CSV table of C-alpha atoms and ligand atoms in Angstrom, one decimal:
chain,number,residue,atom,x,y,z
A,1,MET,CA,13.6,-1.2,-64.4
A,2,ASP,CA,17.5,-1.0,-65.0
A,3,HIS,CA,20.6,-3.4,-65.2
A,4,PHE,CA,22.5,-2.6,-62.0
A,5,LEU,CA,21.9,-5.4,-60.0
A,6,TYR,CA,24.0,-7.2,-56.6
A,7,ARG,CA,25.1,-11.0,-58.3
A,8,ASP,CA,26.9,-12.6,-55.3
A,9,GLY,CA,26.8,-9.7,-52.6
A,10,VAL,CA,28.9,-7.4,-55.3
A,11,LEU,CA,26.4,-4.5,-57.9
A,12,HIS,CA,27.2,-5.7,-61.2
A,13,ALA,CA,26.2,-3.6,-64.3
A,14,GLU,CA,24.1,-6.6,-66.7
A,15,ASP,CA,27.3,-9.4,-66.3
A,16,VAL,CA,30.1,-7.4,-65.3
A,17,PRO,CA,31.0,-7.0,-61.8
A,18,VAL,CA,31.2,-3.0,-61.1
A,19,PRO,CA,34.8,-3.3,-59.1
A,20,GLU,CA,36.3,-4.8,-61.7
A,21,ILE,CA,36.0,-1.8,-64.4
A,22,ALA,CA,36.9,0.1,-61.5
A,23,ALA,CA,40.0,-1.6,-61.1
A,24,ALA,CA,40.8,-0.9,-65.2
A,25,VAL,CA,40.0,2.8,-65.0
A,26,GLY,CA,40.3,3.8,-61.6
A,27,THR,CA,37.1,5.8,-60.1
A,28,PRO,CA,35.2,7.8,-60.5
A,29,PHE,CA,33.7,7.2,-63.4
A,30,TYR,CA,30.0,7.5,-64.8
A,31,LEU,CA,29.2,3.8,-66.7
A,32,TYR,CA,26.7,2.8,-68.7
A,33,SER,CA,23.6,0.0,-69.7
A,34,ALA,CA,23.5,-0.7,-73.0
A,35,ALA,CA,20.8,-3.4,-72.4
A,36,THR,CA,19.0,-0.1,-69.7
A,37,LEU,CA,19.1,2.3,-73.3
A,38,ILE,CA,17.8,-0.6,-76.0
A,39,ARG,CA,15.0,-0.8,-73.1
A,40,HIS,CA,13.4,2.3,-72.7
A,41,TYR,CA,13.8,4.1,-76.5
A,42,ARG,CA,12.0,0.5,-77.3
A,43,LEU,CA,9.7,1.5,-74.4
A,44,PHE,CA,8.0,4.9,-76.4
A,45,ASP,CA,9.1,3.2,-79.9
A,46,GLU,CA,6.7,-0.1,-79.6
A,47,GLY,CA,4.2,2.7,-77.7
A,48,LEU,CA,3.6,5.0,-79.9
A,49,ASP,CA,3.0,1.7,-82.7
A,50,GLY,CA,-0.3,2.3,-84.6
A,51,LEU,CA,0.4,6.2,-85.4
A,52,PRO,CA,3.5,7.6,-87.4
A,53,HIS,CA,6.1,8.4,-85.2
A,54,LEU,CA,10.3,9.3,-84.6
A,55,VAL,CA,11.6,9.3,-80.9
A,56,CYS,CA,14.6,11.6,-81.1
A,57,PHE,CA,16.1,11.1,-78.0
A,58,ALA,CA,17.4,14.6,-76.7
A,59,MET,CA,20.8,13.9,-76.6
A,60,LYS,CA,21.5,17.0,-74.3
A,61,SER,CA,20.1,14.7,-71.7
A,62,ASN,CA,23.1,12.6,-72.8
A,63,SER,CA,25.6,13.2,-75.3
A,64,ASN,CA,28.5,10.6,-75.9
A,65,GLN,CA,28.8,9.7,-79.5
A,66,ALA,CA,28.1,5.6,-78.4
A,67,VAL,CA,25.4,6.3,-76.0
A,68,ILE,CA,23.9,8.0,-79.4
A,69,LYS,CA,25.3,5.2,-82.5
A,70,LEU,CA,24.2,2.7,-80.1
A,71,LEU,CA,20.2,4.9,-80.1
A,72,GLY,CA,21.0,5.9,-83.6
A,73,ASP,CA,21.0,2.3,-84.8
A,74,LEU,CA,18.0,1.1,-83.9
A,75,GLY,CA,16.3,4.2,-85.4
A,76,ALA,CA,15.5,6.7,-83.2
A,77,GLY,CA,15.9,10.4,-84.9
A,78,MET,CA,17.9,13.0,-82.1
A,79,ASP,CA,16.5,15.8,-80.4
A,80,VAL,CA,20.1,18.8,-80.3
A,81,VAL,CA,20.1,22.1,-79.6
A,82,SER,CA,23.5,23.5,-80.8
A,83,GLY,CA,25.1,23.4,-83.4
A,84,GLY,CA,27.5,21.5,-81.3
A,85,GLU,CA,25.1,18.3,-80.8
A,86,TYR,CA,24.1,18.6,-84.2
A,87,ALA,CA,27.5,17.6,-85.3
A,88,ARG,CA,28.4,15.0,-82.7
A,89,ALA,CA,24.5,13.9,-83.6
A,90,ARG,CA,25.8,13.7,-87.4
A,91,ALA,CA,29.4,12.3,-86.1
A,92,ALA,CA,28.3,9.0,-84.6
A,93,GLY,CA,25.8,8.0,-87.7
A,94,VAL,CA,22.4,9.7,-88.0
A,95,PRO,CA,21.7,11.7,-90.8
A,96,GLY,CA,20.1,15.2,-90.9
A,97,GLU,CA,16.6,13.7,-91.9
A,98,ARG,CA,15.9,12.5,-88.7
A,99,ILE,CA,17.8,15.6,-86.2
A,100,VAL,CA,15.2,18.0,-84.9
A,101,PHE,CA,17.0,22.0,-84.2
A,102,SER,CA,15.1,22.7,-81.1
A,103,GLY,CA,16.3,26.0,-78.9
A,104,VAL,CA,15.7,29.1,-78.1
A,105,GLY,CA,18.6,31.3,-78.9
A,106,LYS,CA,19.7,29.6,-82.0
A,107,THR,CA,22.6,31.5,-84.1
A,108,ARG,CA,22.9,32.1,-87.9
A,109,GLU,CA,25.8,29.7,-87.9
A,110,GLU,CA,24.3,27.5,-85.7
A,111,MET,CA,21.3,27.6,-88.7
A,112,ARG,CA,24.1,26.5,-91.4
A,113,LEU,CA,25.6,23.9,-90.5
A,114,ALA,CA,22.4,22.1,-89.8
A,115,LEU,CA,20.5,23.5,-93.5
A,116,GLU,CA,23.7,22.7,-95.2
A,117,GLY,CA,24.5,19.1,-93.3
A,118,GLY,CA,20.8,17.7,-93.3
A,119,VAL,CA,17.6,18.0,-91.2
A,120,ARG,CA,14.7,17.4,-90.3
A,121,GLN,CA,12.9,20.1,-89.4
A,122,VAL,CA,13.8,23.2,-87.0
A,123,ASN,CA,11.6,24.2,-83.8
A,124,LEU,CA,11.5,27.7,-83.9
A,125,GLU,CA,11.2,29.7,-81.1
A,126,SER,CA,10.6,33.7,-81.5
A,127,GLU,CA,9.7,35.2,-84.5
A,128,PRO,CA,13.1,37.3,-84.6
A,129,GLU,CA,14.2,33.6,-85.1
A,130,MET,CA,12.2,32.8,-87.7
A,131,ALA,CA,12.6,35.7,-89.7
A,132,VAL,CA,16.2,35.6,-89.6
A,133,LEU,CA,16.5,31.4,-90.4
A,134,SER,CA,14.3,32.0,-94.0
A,135,GLU,CA,16.9,34.8,-94.6
A,136,VAL,CA,19.7,32.4,-94.2
A,137,ALA,CA,17.0,29.4,-95.5
A,138,VAL,CA,17.1,31.9,-98.4
A,139,SER,CA,21.0,32.6,-98.6
A,140,LEU,CA,21.2,29.2,-99.1
A,141,GLY,CA,18.7,28.2,-101.8
A,142,VAL,CA,17.3,25.5,-99.9
A,143,THR,CA,13.3,25.6,-97.8
A,144,VAL,CA,13.5,23.3,-94.5
A,145,PRO,CA,10.5,22.7,-92.6
A,146,VAL,CA,9.6,24.0,-89.1
A,147,THR,CA,7.8,23.5,-86.3
A,148,VAL,CA,6.8,26.0,-84.2
A,149,ARG,CA,7.2,26.2,-80.5
A,150,VAL,CA,3.6,27.2,-78.5
A,151,ASN,CA,3.8,27.7,-74.8
A,152,PRO,CA,0.8,26.6,-73.5
A,153,ASP,CA,1.2,28.1,-70.1
A,154,VAL,CA,0.7,25.5,-68.3
A,155,ASP,CA,1.9,24.2,-64.6
A,156,ALA,CA,4.9,20.9,-65.1
A,157,LYS,CA,5.2,21.2,-61.4
A,158,THR,CA,8.5,19.9,-61.0
A,159,HIS,CA,11.4,22.3,-60.6
A,160,GLU,CA,11.6,25.8,-61.4
A,161,LYS,CA,14.6,25.9,-63.4
A,162,ILE,CA,12.8,23.0,-65.0
A,163,ALA,CA,10.2,23.7,-65.5
A,164,THR,CA,9.4,25.2,-70.2
A,165,GLY,CA,5.6,25.8,-70.6
A,166,LYS,CA,4.5,29.1,-68.4
A,167,SER,CA,3.9,32.2,-69.8
A,168,GLU,CA,7.2,33.9,-68.0
A,169,ASN,CA,10.2,31.0,-69.0
A,170,LYS,CA,11.5,32.1,-71.4
A,171,PHE,CA,10.2,29.0,-74.2
A,172,GLY,CA,8.4,30.0,-76.9
A,173,ILE,CA,5.8,31.7,-78.6
A,174,PRO,CA,2.0,32.0,-75.9
A,175,ILE,CA,-0.5,29.8,-77.6
A,176,SER,CA,-2.6,32.5,-77.9
A,177,ARG,CA,-1.1,34.5,-80.0
A,178,ALA,CA,-0.5,31.2,-82.2
A,179,ARG,CA,-2.6,31.7,-85.4
A,180,GLU,CA,-0.7,34.7,-85.7
A,181,VAL,CA,2.9,33.6,-85.4
A,182,TYR,CA,1.6,31.3,-87.8
A,183,ALA,CA,0.4,33.1,-90.5
A,184,GLU,CA,3.5,35.4,-90.3
A,185,ALA,CA,6.3,32.4,-91.2
A,186,ALA,CA,4.0,31.0,-93.5
A,187,ALA,CA,4.2,33.7,-95.5
A,188,LEU,CA,8.3,33.7,-94.9
A,189,PRO,CA,10.7,32.5,-98.3
A,190,GLY,CA,12.1,29.7,-97.1
A,191,LEU,CA,9.8,28.6,-94.8
A,192,ASP,CA,7.5,25.1,-95.0
A,193,VAL,CA,5.4,25.6,-92.1
A,194,ILE,CA,4.5,21.7,-91.3
A,195,GLY,CA,3.7,21.4,-87.6
A,196,VAL,CA,3.5,22.3,-84.2
A,197,ASP,CA,5.4,21.5,-81.6
A,198,VAL,CA,6.0,21.9,-77.9
A,199,HIS,CA,7.9,20.9,-74.4
A,200,ILE,CA,6.9,22.1,-70.7
A,201,GLY,CA,9.4,20.6,-68.5
A,202,SER,CA,12.2,18.4,-67.1
A,203,GLN,CA,11.2,15.2,-64.9
A,204,LEU,CA,7.3,15.6,-64.6
A,205,THR,CA,5.7,12.7,-62.2
A,206,ASP,CA,1.9,13.3,-63.3
A,207,LEU,CA,0.9,12.5,-66.1
A,208,ALA,CA,-1.9,15.8,-65.7
A,209,PRO,CA,0.2,18.5,-67.5
A,210,PHE,CA,0.7,17.0,-70.7
A,211,GLU,CA,-2.6,15.5,-70.4
A,212,GLU,CA,-4.0,19.6,-70.3
A,213,ALA,CA,-0.2,20.8,-72.6
A,214,TYR,CA,-1.9,18.0,-75.4
A,215,LYS,CA,-5.5,18.9,-76.3
A,216,LEU,CA,-3.9,22.6,-76.4
A,217,VAL,CA,-1.6,21.9,-79.3
A,218,GLY,CA,-4.9,19.4,-80.4
A,219,ALA,CA,-7.2,22.1,-80.6
A,220,LEU,CA,-4.8,24.4,-81.8
A,221,THR,CA,-4.1,22.4,-85.2
A,222,GLU,CA,-7.7,22.2,-85.4
A,223,GLN,CA,-7.9,25.9,-85.7
A,224,LEU,CA,-4.4,26.1,-88.0
A,225,ARG,CA,-5.4,23.5,-90.6
A,226,ALA,CA,-8.4,25.5,-91.1
A,227,ASP,CA,-6.5,28.9,-91.1
A,228,GLY,CA,-5.3,27.2,-94.5
A,229,HIS,CA,-1.4,25.8,-93.2
A,230,ASP,CA,-1.3,21.8,-93.4
A,231,ILE,CA,-0.2,21.1,-90.3
A,232,ARG,CA,1.2,17.0,-90.3
A,233,ARG,CA,3.2,16.5,-87.8
A,234,LEU,CA,3.1,16.9,-84.0
A,235,ASP,CA,6.2,17.5,-81.7
A,236,LEU,CA,5.5,16.7,-77.9
A,237,GLY,CA,8.6,17.2,-76.3
A,238,GLY,CA,9.7,15.6,-73.9
A,239,GLY,CA,10.0,15.3,-70.0
A,240,LEU,CA,8.9,12.3,-68.7
A,241,GLY,CA,10.4,12.0,-65.1
A,242,ILE,CA,11.9,8.9,-63.5
A,243,PRO,CA,12.3,7.3,-60.1
A,244,TYR,CA,15.4,9.7,-58.4
A,245,GLU,CA,13.9,7.8,-55.2
A,246,ARG,CA,12.4,4.4,-55.7
A,247,SER,CA,11.4,3.1,-52.3
A,248,ASN,CA,8.0,6.1,-52.7
A,249,SER,CA,7.8,7.1,-55.8
A,250,ALA,CA,6.1,5.5,-59.7
A,251,PRO,CA,6.2,8.1,-62.3
A,252,PRO,CA,3.9,7.4,-64.8
A,253,LEU,CA,5.4,4.5,-67.7
A,254,PRO,CA,6.0,5.3,-70.7
A,255,THR,CA,3.4,3.2,-72.5
A,256,GLU,CA,1.5,5.5,-70.7
A,257,PHE,CA,2.7,8.5,-72.0
A,258,CYS,CA,2.2,7.2,-75.7
A,259,ASP,CA,-1.6,6.2,-74.1
A,260,LEU,CA,-2.5,10.0,-73.6
A,261,ILE,CA,-0.7,10.7,-76.2
A,262,LYS,CA,-3.0,8.4,-78.8
A,263,ARG,CA,-6.5,9.3,-76.6
A,264,THR,CA,-5.4,13.3,-77.1
A,265,VAL,CA,-4.1,14.1,-80.8
A,266,GLY,CA,-3.8,10.6,-82.3
A,267,HIS,CA,-7.2,11.2,-83.9
A,268,LEU,CA,-5.5,14.2,-85.8
A,269,GLY,CA,-4.0,11.9,-88.5
A,270,CYS,CA,-0.5,13.5,-87.8
A,271,GLU,CA,3.3,11.9,-87.3
A,272,ILE,CA,4.0,12.1,-84.0
A,273,GLU,CA,7.5,13.1,-82.7
A,274,ILE,CA,8.3,12.9,-79.1
A,275,GLU,CA,11.8,14.2,-77.7
A,276,PRO,CA,12.8,12.0,-74.0
A,277,GLY,CA,16.1,12.1,-72.5
A,278,ARG,CA,15.7,11.2,-68.9
A,279,LEU,CA,13.7,8.3,-69.1
A,280,ILE,CA,16.2,6.7,-71.7
A,281,SER,CA,19.4,8.1,-69.9
A,282,GLY,CA,18.8,8.2,-66.6
A,283,ASN,CA,18.8,5.0,-65.0
A,284,ALA,CA,21.2,3.7,-67.2
A,285,GLY,CA,23.8,4.9,-65.9
A,286,ILE,CA,25.4,5.2,-62.4
A,287,LEU,CA,28.3,7.4,-60.7
A,288,VAL,CA,31.0,4.7,-59.0
A,289,SER,CA,33.3,6.4,-57.1
A,290,ARG,CA,35.4,6.0,-54.6
A,291,VAL,CA,34.9,7.1,-50.3
A,292,VAL,CA,38.4,9.1,-49.4
A,293,TYR,CA,37.7,9.7,-46.3
A,294,VAL,CA,35.1,8.9,-43.1
A,295,LYS,CA,34.8,12.0,-41.6
A,296,GLU,CA,33.5,12.5,-38.1
A,297,GLY,CA,32.6,15.9,-37.4
A,298,GLU,CA,30.6,17.8,-34.9
A,299,GLY,CA,27.2,16.0,-34.5
A,300,ARG,CA,27.7,14.5,-37.8
A,301,ASN,CA,29.6,12.4,-40.0
A,302,PHE,CA,30.5,13.0,-42.7
A,303,LEU,CA,31.2,10.2,-46.0
A,304,ILE,CA,33.9,12.0,-48.1
A,305,LEU,CA,34.1,10.4,-52.3
A,306,ASP,CA,36.6,11.0,-54.9
A,307,SER,CA,33.8,12.3,-56.6
A,308,ALA,CA,31.8,15.6,-57.0
A,309,MET,CA,30.1,19.1,-57.7
A,310,ASN,CA,32.0,19.0,-61.3
A,311,ASP,CA,31.0,15.1,-61.5
A,312,LEU,CA,27.1,15.7,-60.6
A,313,ILE,CA,25.9,19.0,-59.9
A,314,ARG,CA,22.1,17.3,-59.9
A,315,PRO,CA,22.0,18.2,-55.7
A,316,SER,CA,24.1,21.0,-55.5
A,317,MET,CA,22.1,22.7,-58.8
A,318,TYR,CA,18.7,21.3,-58.6
A,319,SER,CA,18.7,20.0,-54.8
A,320,SER,CA,17.8,16.4,-56.0
A,321,PHE,CA,18.2,13.4,-54.5
A,322,HIS,CA,19.9,10.3,-56.4
A,323,GLU,CA,19.8,6.7,-54.5
A,324,ILE,CA,23.2,6.2,-53.4
A,325,VAL,CA,25.0,3.4,-53.3
A,326,ALA,CA,27.4,0.5,-52.0
A,327,VAL,CA,28.7,-1.5,-54.2
A,328,ALA,CA,29.3,-4.3,-52.2
A,329,GLU,CA,25.7,-5.2,-51.1
A,330,PRO,CA,25.4,-4.6,-47.5
A,331,ALA,CA,24.8,-7.7,-45.1
A,332,PRO,CA,20.6,-8.4,-44.5
A,333,GLY,CA,19.8,-6.4,-41.1
A,334,VAL,CA,23.2,-4.5,-41.5
A,335,GLU,CA,22.7,-1.4,-38.8
A,336,MET,CA,22.5,2.3,-41.3
A,337,ALA,CA,24.1,5.4,-40.2
A,338,PRO,CA,22.5,8.6,-41.2
A,339,PHE,CA,26.3,10.4,-43.1
A,340,ASP,CA,26.7,13.4,-44.9
A,341,VAL,CA,28.3,12.4,-48.4
A,342,VAL,CA,30.5,15.1,-50.2
A,343,GLY,CA,33.0,15.6,-52.8
A,344,PRO,CA,36.5,17.0,-51.9
A,345,VAL,CA,35.4,20.7,-53.4
A,346,CYS,CA,36.0,23.7,-51.4
A,347,GLU,CA,33.0,24.9,-51.0
A,348,SER,CA,29.7,23.9,-48.9
A,349,GLY,CA,28.0,22.7,-51.6
A,350,ASP,CA,29.4,20.5,-52.7
A,351,THR,CA,27.1,18.2,-51.3
A,352,PHE,CA,25.6,15.1,-52.6
A,353,ALA,CA,23.1,14.0,-49.8
A,354,LYS,CA,22.0,15.7,-46.0
A,355,GLU,CA,21.8,13.2,-44.0
A,356,ARG,CA,21.5,9.9,-46.0
A,357,PRO,CA,20.8,6.3,-43.6
A,358,MET,CA,24.1,4.7,-45.4
A,359,PRO,CA,25.4,1.2,-44.4
A,360,PRO,CA,28.4,1.2,-42.6
A,361,VAL,CA,31.2,1.7,-45.4
A,362,ALA,CA,35.3,2.7,-45.2
A,363,ALA,CA,37.5,4.3,-46.6
A,364,GLY,CA,39.3,3.0,-50.1
A,365,ASP,CA,35.0,1.3,-50.4
A,366,LEU,CA,33.3,1.6,-53.7
A,367,VAL,CA,29.5,3.2,-53.6
A,368,ALA,CA,27.3,4.0,-56.6
A,369,PHE,CA,25.2,7.1,-57.0
A,370,ARG,CA,21.9,5.9,-59.4
A,371,SER,CA,19.8,7.2,-61.8
A,372,ALA,CA,23.2,9.2,-63.2
A,373,GLY,CA,23.0,8.9,-66.7
A,374,ALA,CA,20.7,11.5,-67.7
A,375,TYR,CA,22.1,15.3,-67.0
A,376,GLY,CA,25.3,13.5,-65.2
A,377,ALA,CA,28.4,14.0,-67.6
A,378,VAL,CA,27.3,17.1,-70.1
A,379,MET,CA,26.7,18.9,-66.8
A,380,SER,CA,30.1,17.6,-65.8
A,381,SER,CA,33.2,21.3,-65.9
A,382,GLU,CA,36.8,21.1,-64.0
A,383,TYR,CA,36.2,23.2,-61.7
A,384,ASN,CA,38.9,22.1,-59.8
A,385,THR,CA,40.8,21.5,-61.9
A,386,ARG,CA,39.3,18.1,-61.8
A,387,PRO,CA,39.6,16.1,-65.0
A,388,LEU,CA,36.6,14.8,-66.4
A,389,ILE,CA,35.3,11.4,-65.8
A,390,PRO,CA,35.7,8.8,-67.3
A,391,GLU,CA,32.7,7.2,-69.7
A,392,VAL,CA,32.1,3.7,-70.1
A,393,LEU,CA,29.0,1.8,-71.6
A,394,VAL,CA,28.4,-2.3,-70.5
A,395,GLN,CA,26.8,-4.6,-72.9
A,396,GLY,CA,26.6,-8.2,-72.2
A,397,ASP,CA,29.2,-9.5,-70.6
A,398,GLN,CA,32.0,-6.2,-72.1
A,399,PHE,CA,32.4,-2.5,-71.0
A,400,ALA,CA,34.4,-0.2,-73.1
A,401,VAL,CA,35.3,3.0,-71.8
A,402,ILE,CA,33.7,6.0,-74.2
A,403,ARG,CA,35.8,9.1,-73.2
A,404,PRO,CA,38.6,8.7,-71.1
A,405,ARG,CA,39.9,10.3,-68.9
A,406,PRO,CA,42.3,13.9,-69.8
A,407,THR,CA,45.6,14.0,-68.6
A,408,PHE,CA,46.3,16.8,-66.0
A,409,ASP,CA,48.2,17.5,-68.7
A,410,GLU,CA,46.0,17.1,-71.7
A,411,ILE,CA,44.0,20.0,-69.6
A,412,ILE,CA,46.4,21.9,-68.6
A,413,ASN,CA,47.8,22.2,-71.8
A,414,ARG,CA,44.6,23.8,-73.5
A,415,ASP,CA,46.1,27.5,-71.9
A,416,ILE,CA,47.7,29.4,-73.7
A,417,ILE,CA,50.5,32.3,-71.6
A,418,PRO,CA,51.0,34.7,-74.7
A,419,GLU,CA,54.4,35.6,-75.7
A,420,TRP,CA,53.6,39.6,-73.3
A,421,LEU,CA,54.0,37.7,-70.3
B,1,LLP,N1,12.6,19.0,-74.8
B,1,LLP,C1,13.2,20.3,-75.3
B,1,LLP,C2,13.4,20.8,-75.4
B,1,LLP,C3,14.3,20.5,-73.4
B,1,LLP,O1,14.2,21.4,-73.5
B,1,LLP,C4,13.7,19.2,-72.9
B,1,LLP,C5,14.9,19.3,-72.0
B,1,LLP,C6,14.0,17.5,-73.7
B,1,LLP,C7,13.0,17.4,-74.2
B,1,LLP,C8,14.3,16.0,-72.4
B,1,LLP,O2,13.4,16.4,-71.0
B,1,LLP,P1,13.8,15.6,-70.3
B,1,LLP,O3,13.3,14.4,-71.1
B,1,LLP,O4,15.5,15.0,-70.3
B,1,LLP,O5,12.9,15.4,-69.9
B,1,LLP,N2,19.8,19.8,-66.1
B,1,LLP,C9,18.6,18.9,-65.8
B,1,LLP,C10,16.9,18.5,-67.2
B,1,LLP,C11,17.2,19.8,-68.0
B,1,LLP,C12,15.6,19.5,-68.7
B,1,LLP,C13,15.9,20.6,-70.1
B,1,LLP,N3,14.9,20.3,-71.4
B,1,LLP,C14,18.2,17.9,-65.0
B,1,LLP,O6,19.6,17.2,-64.0
B,1,LLP,O7,17.4,17.8,-64.2
């Protein structure tokens, strides 16, 4: 459920008509709904009621500071994967004790930043990383709570580029070696081994792989406790999928996911952390774009938009589907016609959808990509020297630009031409 609905024939974001925002900020732009973000966060937070828990928003899905502050003020924790994300979370007012530091290649500098600024826990992904974190902690005279991310060798049944829980993936340590690695971690100074971490992939539309992984983590927890480790926290990752194609998909609900957690690991008495990203931010955002040209090709017609693969890379990168709707509500029963919906970038990969049934739209009309709040703005680039597009947040009847569109000068002036040229 989201808050982008037609009202009086026009797509609204909460109580604001989308064309009003388009007129104020220009197109293209990302548009987020505060009510949807809040609602989705609460589904998880309330779903885990009864267990000590912290919902840590995966900032990689949407790291705008307004979004982070909104969620942080509700009590959310943050899952960060870089020094930059750590700094952003702190800048948005999230205290260190609610920040979990994940990621497969944390550098010494990043570790130092987090340890000096305060961190809830660091999720370790390899033995070399463990040794380095121990050195950094000792050099700073601190002890840092850690978990080890285990790779349970579970097939997440998702797109190969976003599956992370199989043994061939680069993430975590094989669960079969976990006891040995925990023994090593426990022997290192500066580390306090407090838990187990797992994350098997993203956009999972079936609960079975989660169930398999969480049962393995539960069994491992008992073994590790028997080995003498005080395992008191489980970080169960993120990954719950969203219905990109509403008409034919209904992934499990957050409540079902939370019930599964209670069923599989609830008896262990551990504090539970989860790291949802997409389910909180995905359907809380749309990408609004304008049709530049309607072009008739040979056997194919094209809608050429003013947004491109640099603004939303998911279709070209993962062949992913985003619903594309006209901002002016089509009349009931209107005839749809197939279009290739494309951007202006000079490569054929700059295609959002092929032969997509679209209502009649003309040059100048607004369209919106749904489910663009996660892995949209954060993955955008300035390819073709196209400025990063603005982000706008709506709450009720108010909206604000939360990242402005840079001018050409701002982009161009970042380059430095050496004196000797
Ligand atoms: N925790 C860890 C350790 C992760 O690696 C991820 C996502 C998450 C949590 C959040 O997963 P979510 O709940 O959002 O599924 N760019 C891709 C998705 C990459 C996900 C990477 N890791 C896309 O656009 O589909």
